[in-house]
PDB file of C-alpha atoms in Angstrom:
ATOM      1  CA  UNK N   1     106.327 102.833 153.529  1.00 94.00           C
ATOM      2  CA  UNK N   2     105.087 103.382 149.978  1.00 96.00           C
ATOM      3  CA  UNK N   3     106.129 107.033 150.183  1.00 98.00           C
ATOM      4  CA  UNK N   4     109.625 106.013 151.289  1.00 98.00           C
ATOM      5  CA  UNK N   5     109.885 103.522 148.439  1.00 98.00           C
ATOM      6  CA  UNK N   6     108.776 106.199 145.969  1.00 98.00           C
ATOM      7  CA  UNK N   7     111.247 108.737 147.394  1.00 98.00           C
ATOM      8  CA  UNK N   8     114.163 106.309 147.121  1.00 98.00           C
ATOM      9  CA  UNK N   9     113.088 105.317 143.607  1.00 98.00           C
ATOM     10  CA  UNK N  10     112.975 108.969 142.531  1.00 98.00           C
ATOM     11  CA  UNK N  11     116.427 109.534 144.012  1.00 98.00           C
ATOM     12  CA  UNK N  12     117.959 106.468 142.301  1.00 98.00           C
ATOM     13  CA  UNK N  13     116.081 107.228 139.072  1.00 97.00           C
ATOM     14  CA  UNK N  14     118.072 110.409 138.496  1.00 97.00           C
ATOM     15  CA  UNK N  15     121.261 108.402 137.883  1.00 97.00           C
ATOM     16  CA  UNK N  16     122.070 106.431 134.721  1.00 97.00           C
ATOM     17  CA  UNK N  17     123.516 103.574 136.778  1.00 96.00           C
ATOM     18  CA  UNK N  18     120.215 102.926 138.547  1.00 97.00           C
ATOM     19  CA  UNK N  19     120.025 100.289 141.253  1.00 98.00           C
ATOM     20  CA  UNK N  20     122.996  98.063 141.995  1.00 97.00           C
ATOM     21  CA  UNK N  21     122.527  94.338 141.385  1.00 97.00           C
ATOM     22  CA  UNK N  22     120.756  92.397 144.129  1.00 97.00           C
ATOM     23  CA  UNK N  23     124.036  90.689 145.037  1.00 97.00           C
ATOM     24  CA  UNK N  24     125.843  94.027 145.354  1.00 97.00           C
ATOM     25  CA  UNK N  25     123.021  95.350 147.518  1.00 97.00           C
ATOM     26  CA  UNK N  26     123.248  92.293 149.766  1.00 97.00           C
ATOM     27  CA  UNK N  27     126.935  93.091 150.206  1.00 98.00           C
ATOM     28  CA  UNK N  28     126.030  96.710 151.024  1.00 97.00           C
ATOM     29  CA  UNK N  29     123.367  95.564 153.469  1.00 97.00           C
ATOM     30  CA  UNK N  30     125.926  93.314 155.178  1.00 97.00           C
ATOM     31  CA  UNK N  31     128.368  96.225 155.327  1.00 97.00           C
ATOM     32  CA  UNK N  32     125.741  98.486 156.879  1.00 96.00           C
ATOM     33  CA  UNK N  33     124.794  95.774 159.377  1.00 97.00           C
ATOM     34  CA  UNK N  34     128.432  95.617 160.446  1.00 96.00           C
ATOM     35  CA  UNK N  35     128.474  99.381 160.943  1.00 93.00           C
ATOM     36  CA  UNK N  36     125.278  99.170 162.997  1.00 95.00           C
ATOM     37  CA  UNK N  37     126.756  96.365 165.096  1.00 94.00           C
ATOM     38  CA  UNK N  38     129.850  98.472 165.714  1.00 91.00           C
ATOM     39  CA  UNK N  39     127.758 101.418 166.936  1.00 91.00           C
ATOM     40  CA  UNK N  40     125.629  99.206 169.197  1.00 92.00           C
ATOM     41  CA  UNK N  41     128.821  97.713 170.613  1.00 91.00           C
ATOM     42  CA  UNK N  42     130.205 101.211 171.277  1.00 89.00           C
ATOM     43  CA  UNK N  43     127.066 102.326 173.101  1.00 87.00           C
ATOM     44  CA  UNK N  44     126.071  99.120 174.891  1.00 91.00           C
ATOM     45  CA  UNK N  45     129.073  96.821 174.728  1.00 86.00           C
ATOM     46  CA  UNK N  46     132.528  96.654 176.146  1.00 85.00           C
ATOM     47  CA  UNK N  47     134.280  98.398 173.257  1.00 79.00           C
ATOM     48  CA  UNK N  48     134.191 102.193 173.606  1.00 80.00           C
ATOM     49  CA  UNK N  49     135.043 104.388 170.630  1.00 80.00           C
ATOM     50  CA  UNK N  50     138.569 105.571 170.115  1.00 80.00           C
ATOM     51  CA  UNK N  51     139.038 109.321 170.364  1.00 78.00           C
ATOM     52  CA  UNK N  52     139.929 109.366 166.646  1.00 83.00           C
ATOM     53  CA  UNK N  53     136.745 107.575 165.490  1.00 77.00           C
ATOM     54  CA  UNK N  54     134.006 109.531 163.731  1.00 79.00           C
ATOM     55  CA  UNK N  55     130.902 110.177 165.808  1.00 75.00           C
ATOM     56  CA  UNK N  56     127.919 108.306 164.348  1.00 79.00           C
ATOM     57  CA  UNK N  57     124.635 107.298 165.871  1.00 89.00           C
ATOM     58  CA  UNK N  58     122.663 104.088 165.904  1.00 92.00           C
ATOM     59  CA  UNK N  59     119.851 106.080 164.286  1.00 94.00           C
ATOM     60  CA  UNK N  60     122.092 106.967 161.317  1.00 94.00           C
ATOM     61  CA  UNK N  61     123.168 103.369 160.869  1.00 95.00           C
ATOM     62  CA  UNK N  62     119.586 102.082 161.027  1.00 97.00           C
ATOM     63  CA  UNK N  63     118.707 104.715 158.414  1.00 97.00           C
ATOM     64  CA  UNK N  64     121.532 103.505 156.172  1.00 97.00           C
ATOM     65  CA  UNK N  65     120.270  99.931 156.461  1.00 97.00           C
ATOM     66  CA  UNK N  66     116.710 101.019 155.720  1.00 98.00           C
ATOM     67  CA  UNK N  67     117.834 102.898 152.598  1.00 98.00           C
ATOM     68  CA  UNK N  68     119.707  99.883 151.210  1.00 98.00           C
ATOM     69  CA  UNK N  69     116.823  97.543 152.093  1.00 98.00           C
ATOM     70  CA  UNK N  70     114.410  99.830 150.257  1.00 98.00           C
ATOM     71  CA  UNK N  71     116.769  99.872 147.266  1.00 98.00           C
ATOM     72  CA  UNK N  72     116.859  96.076 147.269  1.00 98.00           C
ATOM     73  CA  UNK N  73     113.073  95.823 147.535  1.00 98.00           C
ATOM     74  CA  UNK N  74     112.535  98.388 144.784  1.00 98.00           C
ATOM     75  CA  UNK N  75     114.962  96.672 142.431  1.00 97.00           C
ATOM     76  CA  UNK N  76     113.096  93.383 142.935  1.00 98.00           C
ATOM     77  CA  UNK N  77     109.643  95.048 142.675  1.00 98.00           C
ATOM     78  CA  UNK N  78     108.751  94.126 146.265  1.00 98.00           C
ATOM     79  CA  UNK N  79     106.059  96.214 147.941  1.00 98.00           C
ATOM     80  CA  UNK N  80     107.362  96.611 151.498  1.00 98.00           C
ATOM     81  CA  UNK N  81     103.890  97.303 152.906  1.00 97.00           C
ATOM     82  CA  UNK N  82     102.723  93.999 151.443  1.00 98.00           C
ATOM     83  CA  UNK N  83     105.842  92.241 152.755  1.00 98.00           C
ATOM     84  CA  UNK N  84     105.194  93.751 156.196  1.00 97.00           C
ATOM     85  CA  UNK N  85     101.595  92.510 156.069  1.00 96.00           C
ATOM     86  CA  UNK N  86     102.781  88.992 155.256  1.00 96.00           C
ATOM     87  CA  UNK N  87     105.222  88.873 158.152  1.00 95.00           C
ATOM     88  CA  UNK N  88     102.708  90.354 160.611  1.00 94.00           C
ATOM     89  CA  UNK N  89     100.155  87.752 159.534  1.00 94.00           C
ATOM     90  CA  UNK N  90     102.765  85.078 160.243  1.00 91.00           C
ATOM     91  CA  UNK N  91     103.504  86.496 163.700  1.00 89.00           C
ATOM     92  CA  UNK N  92      99.809  86.911 164.502  1.00 90.00           C
ATOM     93  CA  UNK N  93      98.946  83.340 163.496  1.00 91.00           C
ATOM     94  CA  UNK N  94     101.870  80.922 163.711  1.00 88.00           C
ATOM     95  CA  UNK N  95     103.580  82.724 166.594  1.00 83.00           C
ATOM     96  CA  UNK N  96     100.511  84.087 168.406  1.00 81.00           C
ATOM     97  CA  UNK N  97     101.042  81.919 171.498  1.00 83.00           C
ATOM     98  CA  UNK N  98     104.824  81.762 171.377  1.00 85.00           C
ATOM     99  CA  UNK N  99     105.574  84.556 173.851  1.00 84.00           C
ATOM    100  CA  UNK N 100     104.224  85.497 177.259  1.00 85.00           C
ATOM    101  CA  UNK N 101     101.725  88.305 176.962  1.00 83.00           C
ATOM    102  CA  UNK N 102     101.718  91.390 179.139  1.00 87.00           C
ATOM    103  CA  UNK N 103      98.897  91.109 181.640  1.00 81.00           C
ATOM    104  CA  UNK N 104      96.004  93.425 180.910  1.00 65.00           C
ATOM    105  CA  UNK N 105      95.157  95.764 183.777  1.00 63.00           C
ATOM    106  CA  UNK N 106      91.546  95.792 184.882  1.00 60.00           C
TER     107      UNK N 106
END
């Protein structure tokens, strides 16, 4: 994750404009989420693509969301590995008994 954050930072760092404001990035993240939702609906929902619509993949849309999320984290000086560790700690403590576990085979 650190390597991805560094790669995005190097890419953004070559432009005078730098990162967009956090509010603008939230708008971009919302936009990308809508595009992801549209692709999921095309593949798994009841709304097939029109013949005139550009072919995109769920993978591309997830990648777009990841890029914007990394931009947001970088602009706010958030270490995504640390953030991931915090959320996993929460799931492994607070939510450890929330879901039914897969039975271990013996």
